[in-house]
Amino acid sequence: MLRYIYGSDLARFPRLEESMFLDRADQFKHRLGWEVTLDTKGWERDEYDDLNPLYVIWENPDGTHGGSMRFLPTVGRTMVNDHFGNLTGGGPICDPGIWECTRFCLSPKSESKIAAALMLGGGELMRHFKLAQFAGVFDARMVRIYRMIGSSPVVLGESGTGRGKISLGLWSYSPQAHLRVAQSAGVSLALSEKWFQRSFGAVELLLSA
Amino acid sequence: MPDDFLARLEQAEAFEDLQTLILELRDHYGVGHMVYHWVSANGEQYGCGTYPPDWVQTYIERDYLRIDPVVLGCYQRFHPVDWRKLDWSTKAAKALATDAARFQIGNQGYSIPIRGPNGQFALFTVCDHRDDLAWDEFTRENQRNLILIAHYFNNSALMIERGRTPTAAKPLSPRETDALTFLAMGYGRGQVADMLEISEHTLRAYIESARLKLGANNTTHAVARALAEGLIITGGATNGAVGNWPGRYEIQGKQGVA
């Protein structure tokens, strides 16, 4: 199931929270060898996790983390502007219609359709909140994954070559791409909508209450 | 949106200009009310909008800021919120809703939280009397423009009230925050140590580390800095926060409030 959780609410899901930060440590520190720091609990957390970001998280049936990504509005502080300013092709990205997406992470046990489910969650955010785009930095290995899922970004800037290539991309919403991603995830749009309402509230439920 | 609206919004030089613009915008969209509401960390409220001044005054006097489901639902978040999705079930929220209805604020609302520099927080709200279907249609059609307008209002407000823009500061630890907050509330060191269940010696260490982080010369200076930078909060109406709101002084004059 997809959950949409702000940082300030993560503590209400302790199992999910712990396994997400541990999976992030596993992916970014141990598997990809990025220069990230782990805290005393072995969690990979950075300063952007302190800015109360919105996480889109795939929750496994046992309550643990299957995959996640992290969103911040570009009108506030973002990783893209702080660290990848060289890729924006001009000034910083600062637009109420653009959120940045970082720390795209999959649990080592997760199947590839979980990656698609996360992209589906991203699409729901764009659709419901009328966002124009997501901005995200990704490395070469993700290009194939995005293509497989059916949601490839427009590339704004690149640096490095080969496996070490880093790109800044923009994702836009289209109903066609949304449907393609839902199919890759094996999740119906109706179910996806239910999950979204579960996190952000459903108008119907409140009216009848 | 009206012609050149964003350009004119960018050129606003005072809150009064923002007030003129928001009135025009409300009429353009044909809704009940539109409000831009900047809540600074010390509980002061700035803004402009079309709410009746009596309602604004009631809101401030009853300190509704602390219990308003709209503010609570938007604070520290960044996705737009339909009021129907908020929790109005608490007693305090029901009282607020009843009061708001007296001033005909509207049965529908849509609020856009704005996350500005260094934790600045503001809200842009549109509300009206409409049935659910009509409101859904209105928000669906106008959501994207309203989000853009909300951020332009905030940028102009930040320019106008440049001195109020929070500055970056080293975050205080929870204990340092507690210590400075109690000091700011007027408690003596002995009392603060008791309340935090620590020794005065330990308390001194927390105050000292907070002082260093804030680059302050002494404890008083540290408390002043922490308050000014919004690192500690001692309450809105309780500490006599006033803020600024077009129409506010008119009402105060009427009621003889200093």
PDB file of C-alpha atoms in Angstrom, chain A residues 5-206:
ATOM      1  CA  ILE A   5       3.479  10.868   5.194  1.00  0.00           C
ATOM      2  CA  TYR A   6       5.011  14.157   6.303  1.00  0.00           C
ATOM      3  CA  GLY A   7       8.225  13.910   8.314  1.00  0.00           C
ATOM      4  CA  SER A   8       6.455  15.212  11.400  1.00  0.00           C
ATOM      5  CA  ASP A   9       4.041  12.248  11.249  1.00  0.00           C
ATOM      6  CA  LEU A  10       6.606   9.510  10.596  1.00  0.00           C
ATOM      7  CA  ALA A  11       6.926   8.661  14.274  1.00  0.00           C
ATOM      8  CA  ARG A  12       3.337   7.389  14.165  1.00  0.00           C
ATOM      9  CA  PHE A  13       4.632   4.598  11.900  1.00  0.00           C
ATOM     10  CA  PRO A  14       7.727   3.454  13.840  1.00  0.00           C
ATOM     11  CA  ARG A  15       8.244   0.206  11.944  1.00  0.00           C
ATOM     12  CA  LEU A  16       7.916   1.922   8.598  1.00  0.00           C
ATOM     13  CA  GLU A  17      10.129   4.803   9.665  1.00  0.00           C
ATOM     14  CA  GLU A  18      12.924   2.616  10.967  1.00  0.00           C
ATOM     15  CA  SER A  19      12.953   0.267   7.999  1.00  0.00           C
ATOM     16  CA  MET A  20      12.900   3.163   5.551  1.00  0.00           C
ATOM     17  CA  PHE A  21      15.963   4.868   7.023  1.00  0.00           C
ATOM     18  CA  LEU A  22      17.764   1.521   7.296  1.00  0.00           C
ATOM     19  CA  ASP A  23      16.930   0.656   3.673  1.00  0.00           C
ATOM     20  CA  ARG A  24      18.204   4.065   2.657  1.00  0.00           C
ATOM     21  CA  ALA A  25      21.473   3.357   4.479  1.00  0.00           C
ATOM     22  CA  ASP A  26      21.682   0.036   2.688  1.00  0.00           C
ATOM     23  CA  GLN A  27      21.028   1.510  -0.741  1.00  0.00           C
ATOM     24  CA  PHE A  28      22.873   4.819  -0.677  1.00  0.00           C
ATOM     25  CA  LYS A  29      25.789   4.018   1.630  1.00  0.00           C
ATOM     26  CA  HIS A  30      26.444   0.308   1.158  1.00  0.00           C
ATOM     27  CA  ARG A  31      25.212  -0.487  -2.354  1.00  0.00           C
ATOM     28  CA  LEU A  32      25.834   2.784  -4.189  1.00  0.00           C
ATOM     29  CA  GLY A  33      28.694   4.022  -2.034  1.00  0.00           C
ATOM     30  CA  TRP A  34      27.419   7.591  -1.859  1.00  0.00           C
ATOM     31  CA  GLU A  35      28.955   9.976   0.636  1.00  0.00           C
ATOM     32  CA  VAL A  36      26.026   9.920   3.012  1.00  0.00           C
ATOM     33  CA  THR A  37      26.227   9.793   6.782  1.00  0.00           C
ATOM     34  CA  LEU A  38      24.556   7.295   9.075  1.00  0.00           C
ATOM     35  CA  ASP A  39      23.437   8.213  12.570  1.00  0.00           C
ATOM     36  CA  THR A  40      23.995   6.141  15.718  1.00  0.00           C
ATOM     37  CA  LYS A  41      20.990   3.958  14.856  1.00  0.00           C
ATOM     38  CA  GLY A  42      22.472   3.265  11.428  1.00  0.00           C
ATOM     39  CA  TRP A  43      19.797   5.368   9.734  1.00  0.00           C
ATOM     40  CA  GLU A  44      20.649   7.369   6.633  1.00  0.00           C
ATOM     41  CA  ARG A  45      19.155  10.789   7.367  1.00  0.00           C
ATOM     42  CA  ASP A  46      20.288  14.155   6.072  1.00  0.00           C
ATOM     43  CA  GLU A  47      19.473  17.794   6.730  1.00  0.00           C
ATOM     44  CA  TYR A  48      16.587  17.715   4.237  1.00  0.00           C
ATOM     45  CA  ASP A  49      14.826  15.099   6.322  1.00  0.00           C
ATOM     46  CA  ASP A  50      14.738  17.801   9.014  1.00  0.00           C
ATOM     47  CA  LEU A  51      12.719  20.145   6.772  1.00  0.00           C
ATOM     48  CA  ASN A  52       9.531  18.128   7.206  1.00  0.00           C
ATOM     49  CA  PRO A  53       9.416  16.723   3.690  1.00  0.00           C
ATOM     50  CA  LEU A  54       6.560  14.666   2.331  1.00  0.00           C
ATOM     51  CA  TYR A  55       7.457  10.993   1.855  1.00  0.00           C
ATOM     52  CA  VAL A  56       5.722   8.671  -0.534  1.00  0.00           C
ATOM     53  CA  ILE A  57       6.270   5.211   0.910  1.00  0.00           C
ATOM     54  CA  TRP A  58       5.362   1.728  -0.228  1.00  0.00           C
ATOM     55  CA  GLU A  59       4.372  -0.215   2.865  1.00  0.00           C
ATOM     56  CA  ASN A  60       4.735  -3.993   2.746  1.00  0.00           C
ATOM     57  CA  PRO A  61       1.956  -6.139   4.198  1.00  0.00           C
ATOM     58  CA  ASP A  62       4.065  -6.638   7.351  1.00  0.00           C
ATOM     59  CA  GLY A  63       4.321  -2.880   7.911  1.00  0.00           C
ATOM     60  CA  THR A  64       7.897  -2.510   6.716  1.00  0.00           C
ATOM     61  CA  HIS A  65       9.322  -0.269   4.027  1.00  0.00           C
ATOM     62  CA  GLY A  66       9.247  -1.483   0.428  1.00  0.00           C
ATOM     63  CA  GLY A  67      10.359   1.724  -1.246  1.00  0.00           C
ATOM     64  CA  SER A  68      10.132   5.462  -0.864  1.00  0.00           C
ATOM     65  CA  MET A  69      10.908   8.894  -2.164  1.00  0.00           C
ATOM     66  CA  ARG A  70      11.022  12.326  -0.600  1.00  0.00           C
ATOM     67  CA  PHE A  71       9.442  15.574  -1.760  1.00  0.00           C
ATOM     68  CA  LEU A  72      10.143  19.205  -0.917  1.00  0.00           C
ATOM     69  CA  PRO A  73       8.693  22.347  -2.527  1.00  0.00           C
ATOM     70  CA  THR A  74      11.282  24.269  -4.558  1.00  0.00           C
ATOM     71  CA  VAL A  75      10.134  27.583  -3.071  1.00  0.00           C
ATOM     72  CA  GLY A  76      11.933  26.470   0.089  1.00  0.00           C
ATOM     73  CA  ARG A  77      15.368  24.929   0.568  1.00  0.00           C
ATOM     74  CA  THR A  78      16.100  22.035  -1.727  1.00  0.00           C
ATOM     75  CA  MET A  79      18.903  19.657  -2.470  1.00  0.00           C
ATOM     76  CA  VAL A  80      18.758  20.448  -6.188  1.00  0.00           C
ATOM     77  CA  ASN A  81      19.515  24.128  -5.611  1.00  0.00           C
ATOM     78  CA  ASP A  82      21.976  23.583  -2.751  1.00  0.00           C
ATOM     79  CA  HIS A  83      24.082  20.877  -4.390  1.00  0.00           C
ATOM     80  CA  PHE A  84      23.277  20.560  -8.083  1.00  0.00           C
ATOM     81  CA  GLY A  85      23.031  24.210  -9.136  1.00  0.00           C
ATOM     82  CA  ASN A  86      25.401  23.430 -12.003  1.00  0.00           C
ATOM     83  CA  LEU A  87      22.742  21.223 -13.614  1.00  0.00           C
ATOM     84  CA  THR A  88      19.799  23.613 -13.677  1.00  0.00           C
ATOM     85  CA  GLY A  89      21.014  25.423 -16.777  1.00  0.00           C
ATOM     86  CA  GLY A  90      20.608  28.868 -15.218  1.00  0.00           C
ATOM     87  CA  GLY A  91      19.376  30.124 -11.880  1.00  0.00           C
ATOM     88  CA  PRO A  92      17.944  28.031  -9.079  1.00  0.00           C
ATOM     89  CA  ILE A  93      14.680  26.156  -9.586  1.00  0.00           C
ATOM     90  CA  CYS A  94      12.151  28.064  -7.500  1.00  0.00           C
ATOM     91  CA  ASP A  95       8.585  27.546  -8.610  1.00  0.00           C
ATOM     92  CA  PRO A  96       5.404  26.851  -6.642  1.00  0.00           C
ATOM     93  CA  GLY A  97       4.444  24.370  -9.371  1.00  0.00           C
ATOM     94  CA  ILE A  98       7.626  22.302  -9.005  1.00  0.00           C
ATOM     95  CA  TRP A  99       8.551  20.001  -6.121  1.00  0.00           C
ATOM     96  CA  GLU A 100      11.859  18.234  -5.907  1.00  0.00           C
ATOM     97  CA  CYS A 101      12.002  14.486  -5.563  1.00  0.00           C
ATOM     98  CA  THR A 102      15.037  12.907  -3.879  1.00  0.00           C
ATOM     99  CA  ARG A 103      16.170   9.677  -2.151  1.00  0.00           C
ATOM    100  CA  PHE A 104      14.330   7.333  -4.487  1.00  0.00           C
ATOM    101  CA  CYS A 105      14.947   4.100  -2.612  1.00  0.00           C
ATOM    102  CA  LEU A 106      13.893   0.486  -2.935  1.00  0.00           C
ATOM    103  CA  SER A 107      14.209  -2.197  -0.302  1.00  0.00           C
ATOM    104  CA  PRO A 108      16.602  -4.950  -1.515  1.00  0.00           C
ATOM    105  CA  LYS A 109      13.682  -7.386  -1.329  1.00  0.00           C
ATOM    106  CA  SER A 110      11.322  -5.285  -3.431  1.00  0.00           C
ATOM    107  CA  GLU A 111      10.195  -6.251  -6.917  1.00  0.00           C
ATOM    108  CA  SER A 112      10.477  -3.699  -9.708  1.00  0.00           C
ATOM    109  CA  LYS A 113       6.773  -3.002  -9.669  1.00  0.00           C
ATOM    110  CA  ILE A 114       7.262  -1.258  -6.331  1.00  0.00           C
ATOM    111  CA  ALA A 115       9.342   1.347  -8.198  1.00  0.00           C
ATOM    112  CA  ALA A 116       6.387   1.836 -10.532  1.00  0.00           C
ATOM    113  CA  ALA A 117       4.013   2.137  -7.576  1.00  0.00           C
ATOM    114  CA  LEU A 118       6.163   4.954  -6.188  1.00  0.00           C
ATOM    115  CA  MET A 119       6.048   6.769  -9.517  1.00  0.00           C
ATOM    116  CA  LEU A 120       2.288   6.279  -9.448  1.00  0.00           C
ATOM    117  CA  GLY A 121       2.226   7.999  -6.050  1.00  0.00           C
ATOM    118  CA  GLY A 122       4.221  10.858  -7.536  1.00  0.00           C
ATOM    119  CA  GLY A 123       1.652  11.132 -10.306  1.00  0.00           C
ATOM    120  CA  GLU A 124      -1.143  11.317  -7.731  1.00  0.00           C
ATOM    121  CA  LEU A 125       0.618  14.240  -6.045  1.00  0.00           C
ATOM    122  CA  MET A 126       0.925  16.047  -9.366  1.00  0.00           C
ATOM    123  CA  ARG A 127      -2.659  15.332 -10.319  1.00  0.00           C
ATOM    124  CA  HIS A 128      -4.245  16.304  -7.004  1.00  0.00           C
ATOM    125  CA  PHE A 129      -2.100  19.308  -6.213  1.00  0.00           C
ATOM    126  CA  LYS A 130      -1.926  20.565  -9.788  1.00  0.00           C
ATOM    127  CA  LEU A 131       1.846  20.513  -9.845  1.00  0.00           C
ATOM    128  CA  ALA A 132       3.485  21.272 -13.142  1.00  0.00           C
ATOM    129  CA  GLN A 133       6.595  19.171 -12.552  1.00  0.00           C
ATOM    130  CA  PHE A 134       8.885  17.257 -10.263  1.00  0.00           C
ATOM    131  CA  ALA A 135      12.603  17.941 -10.388  1.00  0.00           C
ATOM    132  CA  GLY A 136      14.957  15.144  -9.494  1.00  0.00           C
ATOM    133  CA  VAL A 137      18.623  14.234  -9.727  1.00  0.00           C
ATOM    134  CA  PHE A 138      19.347  10.678 -10.795  1.00  0.00           C
ATOM    135  CA  ASP A 139      22.261   8.534 -11.825  1.00  0.00           C
ATOM    136  CA  ALA A 140      22.788   6.474 -14.961  1.00  0.00           C
ATOM    137  CA  ARG A 141      21.362   3.251 -13.525  1.00  0.00           C
ATOM    138  CA  MET A 142      17.935   4.891 -13.082  1.00  0.00           C
ATOM    139  CA  VAL A 143      17.487   5.788 -16.764  1.00  0.00           C
ATOM    140  CA  ARG A 144      16.560   2.216 -17.683  1.00  0.00           C
ATOM    141  CA  ILE A 145      14.273   1.845 -14.674  1.00  0.00           C
ATOM    142  CA  TYR A 146      12.321   5.016 -15.504  1.00  0.00           C
ATOM    143  CA  ARG A 147      11.966   3.865 -19.107  1.00  0.00           C
ATOM    144  CA  MET A 148      10.698   0.452 -18.034  1.00  0.00           C
ATOM    145  CA  ILE A 149       8.139   2.009 -15.723  1.00  0.00           C
ATOM    146  CA  GLY A 150       6.962   4.256 -18.558  1.00  0.00           C
ATOM    147  CA  SER A 151       7.840   7.612 -17.005  1.00  0.00           C
ATOM    148  CA  SER A 152      11.020   9.117 -18.379  1.00  0.00           C
ATOM    149  CA  PRO A 153      11.970  12.682 -17.454  1.00  0.00           C
ATOM    150  CA  VAL A 154      13.063  15.557 -19.652  1.00  0.00           C
ATOM    151  CA  VAL A 155      16.751  16.041 -18.886  1.00  0.00           C
ATOM    152  CA  LEU A 156      17.749  19.600 -17.954  1.00  0.00           C
ATOM    153  CA  GLY A 157      21.443  19.075 -17.362  1.00  0.00           C
ATOM    154  CA  GLU A 158      24.067  16.373 -16.989  1.00  0.00           C
ATOM    155  CA  SER A 159      27.534  15.971 -15.568  1.00  0.00           C
ATOM    156  CA  GLY A 160      30.004  13.096 -15.646  1.00  0.00           C
ATOM    157  CA  THR A 161      30.030  10.164 -18.021  1.00  0.00           C
ATOM    158  CA  GLY A 162      29.188   6.484 -18.160  1.00  0.00           C
ATOM    159  CA  ARG A 163      28.012   4.895 -14.928  1.00  0.00           C
ATOM    160  CA  GLY A 164      29.014   7.996 -12.968  1.00  0.00           C
ATOM    161  CA  LYS A 165      26.776  10.275 -14.987  1.00  0.00           C
ATOM    162  CA  ILE A 166      24.421  12.439 -12.921  1.00  0.00           C
ATOM    163  CA  SER A 167      21.382  14.062 -14.525  1.00  0.00           C
ATOM    164  CA  LEU A 168      18.752  16.537 -13.461  1.00  0.00           C
ATOM    165  CA  GLY A 169      15.348  15.684 -14.869  1.00  0.00           C
ATOM    166  CA  LEU A 170      11.850  17.106 -14.873  1.00  0.00           C
ATOM    167  CA  TRP A 171       8.792  14.876 -14.777  1.00  0.00           C
ATOM    168  CA  SER A 172       5.427  16.181 -15.933  1.00  0.00           C
ATOM    169  CA  TYR A 173       1.976  14.753 -15.449  1.00  0.00           C
ATOM    170  CA  SER A 174      -0.004  13.282 -18.275  1.00  0.00           C
ATOM    171  CA  PRO A 175      -3.025  10.996 -17.949  1.00  0.00           C
ATOM    172  CA  GLN A 176      -1.404   8.597 -20.428  1.00  0.00           C
ATOM    173  CA  ALA A 177       1.828   8.314 -18.458  1.00  0.00           C
ATOM    174  CA  HIS A 178      -0.179   7.984 -15.240  1.00  0.00           C
ATOM    175  CA  LEU A 179      -2.092   5.041 -16.653  1.00  0.00           C
ATOM    176  CA  ARG A 180       1.090   3.429 -18.020  1.00  0.00           C
ATOM    177  CA  VAL A 181       2.757   3.682 -14.635  1.00  0.00           C
ATOM    178  CA  ALA A 182      -0.320   2.246 -12.912  1.00  0.00           C
ATOM    179  CA  GLN A 183      -0.189  -0.716 -15.271  1.00  0.00           C
ATOM    180  CA  SER A 184       3.505  -1.253 -14.560  1.00  0.00           C
ATOM    181  CA  ALA A 185       2.699  -1.173 -10.852  1.00  0.00           C
ATOM    182  CA  GLY A 186      -0.226  -3.552 -11.227  1.00  0.00           C
ATOM    183  CA  VAL A 187      -2.425  -1.115  -9.290  1.00  0.00           C
ATOM    184  CA  SER A 188      -5.779   0.179 -10.509  1.00  0.00           C
ATOM    185  CA  LEU A 189      -6.313   3.942 -10.591  1.00  0.00           C
ATOM    186  CA  ALA A 190      -9.328   3.503  -8.326  1.00  0.00           C
ATOM    187  CA  LEU A 191      -7.217   1.759  -5.681  1.00  0.00           C
ATOM    188  CA  SER A 192      -4.485   4.344  -6.009  1.00  0.00           C
ATOM    189  CA  GLU A 193      -7.097   7.049  -5.429  1.00  0.00           C
ATOM    190  CA  LYS A 194      -8.279   5.249  -2.274  1.00  0.00           C
ATOM    191  CA  TRP A 195      -4.745   5.139  -0.902  1.00  0.00           C
ATOM    192  CA  PHE A 196      -4.351   8.817  -1.605  1.00  0.00           C
ATOM    193  CA  GLN A 197      -7.584   9.640   0.201  1.00  0.00           C
ATOM    194  CA  ARG A 198      -6.525   7.536   3.132  1.00  0.00           C
ATOM    195  CA  SER A 199      -3.535   9.827   3.641  1.00  0.00           C
ATOM    196  CA  PHE A 200      -4.975  13.181   2.649  1.00  0.00           C
ATOM    197  CA  GLY A 201      -8.590  12.790   3.697  1.00  0.00           C
ATOM    198  CA  ALA A 202     -11.674  11.962   1.725  1.00  0.00           C
ATOM    199  CA  VAL A 203     -14.391  14.496   1.282  1.00  0.00           C
ATOM    200  CA  GLU A 204     -17.174  11.916   1.177  1.00  0.00           C
ATOM    201  CA  LEU A 205     -16.242  10.360   4.504  1.00  0.00           C
ATOM    202  CA  LEU A 206     -16.206  13.675   6.312  1.00  0.00           C
TER     203      LEU A 206
END
